[in-house]
Every structure is written in structure tokens, then in C-alpha cells.
Amino acid sequence: MSYKEPQSPGRDQGKPMSSSCEVVFVFPPAHGNVGAFKNHLGVAYLRATLHRAGITSTQYLNEHPGSIASVTDDLLSYLPRVVGFTVYDANFPLALALAQAIKSRRSDVRVIFGGPTATFGAEYILSRHAAVDYCIRGETEDIGPGLLQMLINGHSLDSDLLTGVAFRRENAIVCPSLPPLVGCDAVASCGLDNTPSPYLTGVLTDGRPGVLTGRGCTYNCQYCCFAALGRKRLRLHSIDRVLEELEFIAAQQKRTNEHYPVSIHDDAFTLVPDRAKKLCQMIADRNLGIVLSCITRADKVDDELFRLMRDAGFVSLAFGLESSVPSVLRATGKVRPPDWHDPDLGPERDFVEQVRKSVRSAKDHGLNVGVSIILGLPTETADDGAATLRFVRELPIDFYMHNYLWVFPGTPLWDTHPQYGLKTAIDSLGLPSTVEYAYDITRLPPGPKCSLEHEAEFLRLLTADVLFGCEAFPASDGHAATAVVNAGELSKATAAWLADILSIGSLVIQVYPSLKTSGQADRLHQDRIRFSECLVPARNYVQLLRRQNRRFADRWLLACAGIDLYCSHKPELVSIESAGDARPLIDWANGNSRFSDICELSELLRSPGVPDPVLVSISTENPGSRLRKMPAPPVLKYPGRWMRGKAPCSSLSRMEIDGEGLVRSCRHGEPIGKAGDSLEQLRAAIAAATREAELRRGCDACTSPHCPRCPYPGMDDQAYCRLMTEQKRVLEFLNVVRPYSRFPLILENKHDTLGND
Amino acid sequence: MPPKMNIEELFRQYLSKEDADALLAKVDTMVNKKKSAAEIESVIMVDISRQIEKQIVKTIRRKASEIDVDINASIRPVAVFHHIDTGIRNKISVQVKR
């Protein structure tokens, strides 16, 4: 079997743009993502269908998008008639922010939302957000071309006769039924083949979005919105079609020398084990040389399948365990429906044993294996949850995913959840949340190998670096990438301003003064709501809580959605300690254990005893050889004051905002403006402050080659100039030490970035 | 808590001994040449990215030999993949030849 290089039906590589395109699709990055706009496999299927219908479309791709305004510029430069967003709960705020920005500038552009959130939350979205014209529900390959052609021709979709399109009519939302499932009308078992391939039509030019060998799942998991989308109907591609797509991807990888794993996005890849075996065997026979991964059910695999999967190129797979308690599995519908006629839980007990057996067998075949669990499931007690965690602890897994139940509209559980002590709410954005469980699920500590631990560690290192740094990490291409808010409350004005100026994928850190324990949780919650409602396009919103000071250090606890559980269960993982003096550095240099990982050097540098002989010896006696045998040095507060080169605050990639809305470049800087000012105004102000300091200090006549001319060094001009001209050995030492202090963050950042790609 | 392990051990958590040593030797050279901290960091950021990718490929090679699969591995010039031991999040860059 071979493939032909297809003609691309639309631009989909790199940034736009010079020529127009009437239909532009956008898949905004979700919270926790570094901010890149990428392809989406579901949209690619739709685009392939549009291509066949003669409708040209494009997918907006951008690795470094900048602010909402700059992405809006990009999108409108296509002169589109329709902009379609792929929307999940996690990327909804950013999709909405872009929709509003588009509408504010071009009200004639039709904005449509599609995807799971738009399918089941159409009423909530349309009733709240005028910027969204339509929600397209369910699978769109069959209805998409007709609907989009109508929009391109200038017609509206406000018609009861159209299935799958939710719209506003006067004060009501019309939300018609879901369109028919794609691929259900064919008699053959490979009904999905009627939909054109995104790869073989040239819509996708590389395999990073993954492939589908089938859609849907026949099981009854009460919480699963994807099962609700697929209405328990399994539809398949033919094996030939799947092979053809994989051959295309393999050829692309060889041609470009770009090798990456290919995800099989089926709800459960091995749902029909014999078909999965046949497919794996044929992939192996063709020697495609690509690496594959999938999610599947532990009761739909066996030794032979593991062997074939390994031969086909699979290196990792994950099983959905959800719970190890048979009665909970029954109530959840994981194995048998909750209302199954036979009350005997034998099938559920067998399933749990099958998970144990499959994990071991997969490991024996050299595969990396993980499981996912969900706490808070119907009928689950605290003891049940603890039993599941104990079960996971005993498995020889490589990782596990620690999830809390989230009840989604459209699922069976949405209708039945009150009977299980679960409470849900729809927030002001129109998103569902589960606000109460039958027991306190947060009391259960995560076990070892929890996939959240790396995220917590990375956020701790990043927060410490940004909190006491002079610039964003990593370098931000001139965008405003980090903001530190020093206030007891996140004001609406500040949040709205941050939404305007920050780049997509930025980081916001809020440092609270001491909060009363009684109102603390509520304060954090309210600020998170405000942050979300103002649509700030940050990857993370980190909240720092001051804790009781140790003798020589300030201490903060880091709270952030997704890793909050570590605040109570493993606080050392999310704690930041900062010394007010150089003692941690001295302790480190002398080989002593230190009480803090952040230090302040101003006093040391001004003291008569400097240079400290130990410090200087480190930087003069083959420093690299010595430093590599030592632990990472403590983080230096605001190191841009002492380092060579231009003061890094001049780019204003990082800024601080106080409770009155005054903006500074660093904690001891003078205000350079206020929340609401443009970045240009603020950058002009910091440039002026720097120039003023230079004139005041007589820098033009100074010959010191190392001074960064920091405008706000936290000491008077005389002391700063003396330090920068007389303490060359210490400055050299700091220049040497600085990169070593950042190595833990640099290494963990690569971990994080690579893992999230 | 401040990390207890030394820099070499830290690098070896992410990289092979040879790669870690090579990278740290490069840092030594830059330090001795009195390069600025910013220069050192930017060079190391790129190098670490590449070395981690290389490490992933090596890990896959080792695992592949354990399961008797011949690997022809190569690395993309831009970082996009992840350590092998986190399962479904892996972004692994190899060609497998059986």
C-alpha cells in the first residue's frame, strides 16, 4: 500500500497570512498549557469534509501567539466570514476572550463554538455570551458543509429545521437535537470510511494530532461526556484506511526526520480485541517504524494483544480503573449498567482483578503502563476512595492519574447526581462545576507516582524564580509574560487589565498579606472566580499564602488549581522560603545545610567584610569543577541588579502590581504607571527612569564594563556605584553562581514543556 | 526544601552520565571564559533540551533491546518530547525498525 502526496486544501502551517480565507478554525490552548495554538483532529476531519465540498478553510496555528489582541489581529487578517472555535471546559475562557475581541472589531464575522462543551452547554453559553452566534452540537462532518456554506453565503442558521445548531431567538435559546452520528448509516462495519481522511486529503501534514481507528464506546460509564457524544454506538474505520493514514505519517516522519509518538484517540482502542490484534499485526508487518500510544480497557486486552501492540510500536498505554470497589464500579456503570438485572458484583470483581493482571502483563511485555482513578464517584465513601488508592499503590505502574469526579451536562450522571450526594452548579461563564461530594475527597492523600507531582515541583521552582526575578522565565519574545500582584484581593480592574496586556500562556502570581484562616479559602476561591471571569489568558494563576515566619525566613504556601491537594498532603512540595539576608548563600558556600532556597545579597555586598573568602574562592579556583560537586546554589533575589548586560527589567516581561493598582518593575522599584496603562507607556516610563538614574549617577562617564545600570537596586546611588566598581570579584562570583542556581528550573522546565507539547 | 543532591546528580536525573558531563564541561568552559550568566543560561537551555531528547531516545533504545526490537532513533531539532516514564504524556521521538 502506498500514499500520494496530497494537495493541501488550505494553509495550516505557521503564522498567517496575506491572503483571505472565509472559514478559520481555532483550537485555543487550555489552562496549564504554555500557549500554543495547534491542530485538532476532530476539526481536521471536518475540514477534510469541507475540502471535498469545495469549501476552503484553515486552522490557526501559532507557537508564540502573544496577547489576545495580537491573535485577534492574526485571525482577522484572514478576512474570515466564519471563525469556529473548538471548545472544551479547559480552554473555554480563552475561546470566549477571542470571540469577544473578534466581535468587538468585526461584528459581521460569525463566531461558532463546537466541541463537547458547546454540544452539551449550548444553552448556558448562548444565554450568557452575545459574542457567540451559534453552538454546533455533536459530530459535524455530515452537517458542517451545508451550515458553513449558508454562513459564507450570508444566511443565518436561525432555523428550527437545522439539526445540531443551537441559536438565539428573541429571549430564548433554541437547542435542537444532536445530528445523526457519522458513519452509522453504512451497512458495513467500516462506516466511518465514508468520512474523508484529514491526512489523505492533505488537511494534516504531520501526525501529531493523532489518528482515530474508531469512534464511540459501548459501555455505560455514567460520568463520560464522550460516551454521551457517541451515544454508545461504536463506529469503525476499516483496517486498510487506518494503515493508509499511518503509512502517510510514517513517510512524513522519515521524509522530514521528525519523529514523534502518534496517539490513537479512540475512546478504547482495543474494544474489539480481535480487530485490534489484526490491526497491530498488520502495522508490525509493514514495519512502519512509528511509536504509538493509546487508552483502553483492562478487560479488553490479553497477552497476545500486548505482544502484538509492542511489535506494532506501542510503548505506553493507560487503563481506566476509576475505582477498585465493585459496588462503586456498578453504580458508575464501568462494567455493567447501574440498573443491571443481576445484583451479583462478580463482573466488577473480575474487572478489578483484570486491571491487576493486565498491568503486570503489559509491564512484562516492556510497555509503560498507567491507570487513572476518579474519586467522588456515585456511592463511593471515604473508605472506598482509600481502598482504591491502596490498590493503585500495589500496582507496578509507571504513573497514575489522580482525578476528582466532574459531572458534565449531557451525561447520565447529570440527571441522577443529586441522589448520590453530589451538587453541581453552572458558573457565570456557563461552565459546569461539581461543588459538593458525598465525602471530603480532598482528605485522601495522593499516592506515589501521581502525575501531578512534576507539575507541582515545576510550578514551585517557576514561582520562586519569577517572584524574585527581574524578567519572565523563559525569555518571552518581548511579551508581558508574568505579573506579580501584591494585594489581599484581586480587583476587577487589575484582572481586566492583565487580560488585555498579558500574553497567552503567561503566569500570574498573587502574593497575599497574612490572611485570617477562617476567610482564607473563600478569598482564594473568590479571586479565582474573578480571574476566570475576566478571561485572563494565563497558563496558571498561582496564589501565595504567607505562613508563619521561621527565624530567618519568610515562608509561603503555593496554591493553584490542580495541585491544591499538595497544600495539605505534601506541603514541602509547594512551599517557598525566602531569607532576608545572604545566610543561605554563605551556608551553601561552606557546605552547610541551608534553611532557605532564596537569599538577599544587598547587605552582604555593602558590608566591610566582603569579599567573603569562601565565596571568592569558589569563583576563582576552577569554579565549574567545584560548583558541579555542590548542591544548586540558592536563588538570588533580583539578580539583574548585579549581573552583566542591560538591566533585564527594561523589557518589562515581568511586572508587579500593588493593591492600589500601581505598577512597578520589581518589589523595590518606584511606580512606573498604573493598571490600565499600555505596555508602551510603561516601557517608556522604565526607560525614562533608567536614563534618569544614569544621568544622576554619571554613568556616561563611567568605565565599569559590568554594571547593568539597574534603575532600582534597592540601595542609594552612591552605594550601588561603589559596589559596581569596587566589588568586581564578588560580582564575578554572582555571575558564575547565577546559572547554577537556575539549573533545577531549567531542567524541570524542559520536562514540563516537553511533556505538554 | 532546597535540593540536597549536587549539580552533577541533578543533571543525571535527566541526562545520561556522559551527556551530563559533556554539558557541565561546556558550562565550565563558558564560566572560565567569563561569559555572562544570561549567555550561559541561554546556551544551556537549548543544550539541555537536545540532551533530554537524546536521553529519551537512548531509553527507548534500551527498552527496545530488552524486548528484542531494533531501533533506528533520531532526534528532532526542536524539543517536543518527554521522558519515557510518564506513560501517556510521553512525546518520544524514534523510528523503530524490526
XYZ file of N, CA, C and O in Angstrom, chain A residues 87-181:
380
model
N -14.044 23.920 21.511
C -14.168 24.361 22.895
C -14.358 23.182 23.850
O -15.269 22.372 23.687
N -13.493 23.126 24.818
C -13.631 22.255 25.992
C -13.755 23.182 27.201
O -13.496 24.380 27.102
N -14.091 22.627 28.351
C -14.177 23.479 29.543
C -12.835 24.159 29.824
O -12.791 25.312 30.240
N -11.744 23.435 29.606
C -10.429 23.947 29.992
C -9.965 25.109 29.122
O -9.175 25.941 29.575
N -10.408 25.185 27.884
C -9.968 26.311 27.046
C -11.109 27.294 26.775
O -10.954 28.221 25.974
N -12.234 27.093 27.438
C -13.388 27.951 27.181
C -13.094 29.437 27.448
O -13.450 30.286 26.613
N -12.481 29.812 28.579
C -12.258 31.250 28.819
C -11.461 31.920 27.698
O -11.787 33.038 27.287
N -10.439 31.244 27.204
C -9.646 31.852 26.142
C -10.434 31.922 24.834
O -10.364 32.926 24.111
N -11.203 30.881 24.551
C -12.038 30.920 23.350
C -13.023 32.078 23.436
O -13.235 32.817 22.455
N -13.593 32.266 24.599
C -14.569 33.348 24.775
C -13.891 34.714 24.643
O -14.432 35.636 24.014
N -12.704 34.850 25.243
C -11.986 36.132 25.147
C -11.703 36.476 23.688
O -11.877 37.634 23.254
N -11.295 35.491 22.908
C -11.015 35.740 21.490
C -12.305 36.048 20.729
O -12.325 36.926 19.853
N -13.368 35.333 21.067
C -14.653 35.587 20.400
C -15.099 37.020 20.657
O -15.548 37.734 19.741
N -14.981 37.457 21.899
C -15.389 38.826 22.228
C -14.515 39.855 21.512
O -15.016 40.874 21.024
N -13.221 39.568 21.439
C -12.325 40.514 20.758
C -12.643 40.582 19.265
O -12.627 41.670 18.664
N -12.957 39.464 18.683
C -13.314 39.452 17.250
C -14.600 40.239 17.031
O -14.687 41.098 16.144
N -15.577 39.966 17.851
C -16.876 40.626 17.674
C -16.796 42.137 17.900
O -17.511 42.913 17.270
N -15.909 42.532 18.824
C -15.815 43.966 19.095
C -15.228 44.722 17.911
O -15.449 45.917 17.749
N -14.491 44.011 17.089
C -13.871 44.682 15.937
C -14.575 44.381 14.628
O -14.550 45.202 13.711
N -15.155 43.224 14.514
C -15.845 42.855 13.269
C -17.140 42.109 13.631
O -17.182 40.888 13.673
N -18.177 42.867 13.885
C -19.430 42.259 14.338
C -20.061 41.388 13.253
O -20.912 40.554 13.538
N -19.635 41.577 11.995
C -20.220 40.774 10.917
C -19.619 39.370 10.830
O -20.180 38.496 10.165
N -18.509 39.139 11.478
C -17.913 37.798 11.453
C -18.750 36.868 12.329
O -19.087 37.209 13.462
N -19.122 35.718 11.787
C -19.909 34.759 12.557
C -18.970 33.912 13.420
O -18.022 33.297 12.903
N -19.258 33.886 14.699
C -18.458 33.110 15.636
C -19.242 31.886 16.061
O -20.360 32.002 16.573
N -18.683 30.718 15.811
C -19.364 29.483 16.211
C -18.468 28.687 17.151
O -17.243 28.679 17.011
N -19.097 28.071 18.140
C -18.393 27.194 19.084
C -18.819 25.758 18.797
O -20.005 25.480 18.601
N -17.855 24.863 18.783
C -18.151 23.444 18.651
C -17.325 22.659 19.660
O -16.541 23.241 20.415
N -17.519 21.348 19.701
C -16.799 20.524 20.670
C -17.707 20.125 21.825
O -18.875 20.509 21.864
N -17.174 19.355 22.776
C -18.011 18.807 23.851
C -18.721 19.873 24.680
O -19.908 19.746 24.987
N -18.006 20.924 25.050
C -18.628 21.952 25.898
C -19.757 22.661 25.154
O -20.816 22.948 25.729
N -19.548 22.938 23.877
C -20.592 23.597 23.094
C -21.763 22.654 22.822
O -22.909 23.084 22.691
N -21.475 21.370 22.744
C -22.542 20.401 22.464
C -23.522 20.310 23.628
O -24.741 20.364 23.435
N -22.984 20.182 24.828
C -23.873 19.964 25.973
C -24.114 21.216 26.810
O -24.960 21.199 27.700
N -23.383 22.277 26.515
C -23.584 23.505 27.281
C -24.088 24.645 26.421
O -23.944 25.818 26.794
N -24.669 24.325 25.266
C -25.069 25.372 24.322
C -26.016 26.390 24.960
O -25.855 27.609 24.764
N -26.972 25.914 25.724
C -27.935 26.846 26.326
C -27.245 27.791 27.298
O -27.536 28.992 27.330
N -26.343 27.235 28.097
C -25.642 28.076 29.075
C -24.756 29.103 28.373
O -24.620 30.241 28.811
N -24.134 28.694 27.293
C -23.210 29.597 26.594
C -23.974 30.710 25.875
O -23.685 31.900 26.035
N -24.951 30.310 25.082
C -25.659 31.311 24.265
C -26.465 32.272 25.114
O -26.676 33.430 24.727
N -26.939 31.818 26.264
C -27.729 32.722 27.103
C -26.857 33.731 27.822
O -27.347 34.729 28.334
N -25.559 33.487 27.857
C -24.668 34.391 28.598
C -23.757 35.220 27.706
O -23.300 36.284 28.123
N -23.447 34.738 26.527
C -22.377 35.366 25.753
C -22.835 35.741 24.342
O -22.924 34.881 23.450
N -23.075 37.035 24.159
C -23.549 37.501 22.863
C -22.496 37.351 21.776
O -22.824 37.365 20.583
N -21.237 37.227 22.179
C -20.173 37.109 21.172
C -20.224 35.785 20.428
O -19.601 35.645 19.375
N -20.931 34.816 20.980
C -21.040 33.512 20.309
C -22.360 33.486 19.548
O -23.436 33.621 20.138
N -22.284 33.329 18.245
C -23.505 33.335 17.441
C -24.214 31.990 17.470
O -25.439 31.944 17.591
N -23.440 30.918 17.333
C -24.047 29.584 17.267
C -23.176 28.566 17.999
O -21.953 28.707 18.033
N -23.844 27.567 18.536
C -23.119 26.390 19.024
C -23.496 25.229 18.114
O -24.682 24.925 17.930
N -22.490 24.612 17.553
C -22.726 23.448 16.702
C -22.560 22.204 17.573
O -21.522 22.028 18.224
N -23.563 21.367 17.596
C -23.594 20.250 18.540
C -23.216 18.928 17.861
O -23.590 18.679 16.711
N -22.491 18.113 18.583
C -22.204 16.756 18.129
C -21.182 16.707 17.002
O -20.397 17.633 16.791
N -21.187 15.594 16.290
C -20.256 15.397 15.178
C -20.752 16.185 13.971
O -21.943 16.177 13.657
N -19.823 16.825 13.280
C -20.243 17.836 12.307
C -19.919 17.502 10.859
O -20.219 18.305 9.973
N -19.317 16.360 10.597
C -18.927 16.105 9.208
C -20.136 16.095 8.271
O -20.049 16.573 7.138
N -21.261 15.559 8.721
C -22.421 15.479 7.837
C -23.102 16.828 7.653
O -23.514 17.192 6.558
N -23.227 17.583 8.766
C -23.985 18.837 8.680
C -23.101 20.046 8.409
O -23.577 21.083 7.949
N -21.803 19.918 8.685
C -20.905 21.064 8.617
C -20.853 21.781 7.279
O -20.990 23.006 7.224
N -20.641 21.048 6.183
C -20.513 21.752 4.898
C -21.744 22.599 4.561
O -21.610 23.745 4.120
N -22.938 22.055 4.784
C -24.150 22.807 4.479
C -24.270 24.047 5.346
O -24.588 25.149 4.858
N -23.996 23.880 6.642
C -24.115 25.017 7.559
C -23.109 26.113 7.218
O -23.451 27.304 7.166
N -21.897 25.714 6.974
C -20.869 26.723 6.696
C -21.108 27.402 5.353
O -20.859 28.604 5.197
N -21.615 26.656 4.382
C -21.925 27.284 3.099
C -23.013 28.337 3.267
O -22.958 29.408 2.648
N -23.976 28.039 4.129
C -25.023 29.032 4.395
C -24.436 30.300 5.001
O -24.782 31.412 4.614
N -23.544 30.112 5.951
C -22.928 31.286 6.584
C -22.073 32.061 5.593
O -22.083 33.299 5.563
N -21.324 31.336 4.770
C -20.480 32.004 3.762
C -21.347 32.817 2.798
O -20.975 33.920 2.375
N -22.527 32.276 2.489
C -23.437 32.975 1.564
C -24.214 34.104 2.249
O -25.083 34.720 1.643
N -23.940 34.309 3.522
C -24.585 35.421 4.209
C -25.906 35.082 4.860
O -26.603 35.982 5.344
N -26.265 33.807 4.890
C -27.525 33.428 5.538
C -27.280 33.183 7.027
O -26.160 32.938 7.458
N -28.369 33.220 7.760
C -28.248 32.870 9.178
C -28.617 31.396 9.361
O -29.153 30.758 8.446
N -28.343 30.893 10.526
C -28.677 29.499 10.829
C -29.845 29.430 11.814
O -30.056 28.412 12.466
N -30.589 30.521 11.917
C -31.683 30.571 12.893
C -32.898 29.844 12.332
O -33.890 30.475 11.934
N -32.825 28.564 12.307
C -33.945 27.814 11.750
C -34.165 26.535 12.546
O -33.213 25.799 12.837
N -35.416 26.290 12.866
C -35.748 25.050 13.577
C -35.501 23.821 12.710
O -35.461 22.698 13.206
N -35.375 24.040 11.412
C -35.238 22.906 10.509
C -33.819 22.340 10.512
O -33.571 21.257 9.995
N -32.892 23.067 11.077
C -31.496 22.614 11.061
C -31.190 21.836 12.335
O -31.364 22.351 13.441
N -30.767 20.617 12.182
C -30.377 19.857 13.379
C -28.953 20.226 13.759
O -28.131 20.588 12.914
N -28.694 20.152 15.038
C -27.323 20.329 15.511
C -26.880 21.764 15.675
O -25.736 21.999 16.057
N -27.750 22.754 15.403
C -27.337 24.156 15.538
C -28.160 24.820 16.638
O -29.383 24.946 16.517
N -27.503 25.231 17.698
C -28.193 25.962 18.757
C -28.032 27.454 18.490
O -26.948 27.902 18.114
N -29.125 28.209 18.668
C -29.084 29.645 18.380
C -30.061 30.399 19.272
O -30.871 29.799 19.982
N -29.956 31.726 19.203
C -30.857 32.575 19.995
C -32.074 32.955 19.160
O -31.940 33.268 17.968
N -33.214 32.950 19.790
C -34.399 33.520 19.156
C -35.071 34.398 20.194
O -35.581 33.914 21.192
N -35.042 35.696 19.927
C -35.527 36.669 20.908
C -34.866 36.388 22.258
O -33.653 36.398 22.348
N -35.642 36.077 23.272
C -35.013 35.875 24.576
C -34.806 34.403 24.909
O -34.495 34.073 26.047
N -34.994 33.556 23.942
C -34.890 32.125 24.216
C -33.726 31.515 23.434
O -33.245 32.090 22.451
N -33.279 30.383 23.911
C -32.243 29.630 23.201
C -32.916 28.413 22.564
O -33.590 27.644 23.247
N -32.735 28.289 21.274
C -33.271 27.118 20.572
C -32.132 26.105 20.473
O -31.069 26.406 19.920
N -32.367 24.935 21.039
C -31.291 23.933 21.125
C -31.794 22.612 20.556
O -32.264 21.743 21.298
N -31.760 22.449 19.261
C -32.314 21.243 18.649
C -31.491 19.998 18.987
O -30.408 20.093 19.555
N -32.021 18.869 18.601
C -31.383 17.607 18.947
C -30.031 17.468 18.253
O -29.712 18.183 17.301
N -29.262 16.520 18.742
C -27.957 16.249 18.133
C -28.157 15.702 16.726
O -29.131 14.984 16.459
N -27.248 16.016 15.820
C -27.347 15.453 14.474
C -27.057 13.957 14.513
O -26.499 13.451 15.495
N -27.421 13.235 13.442
C -27.121 11.804 13.413
C -25.615 11.573 13.548
O -24.804 12.397 13.124
N -25.271 10.455 14.136
C -23.850 10.117 14.264
C -23.257 9.830 12.890
O -23.913 9.228 12.029
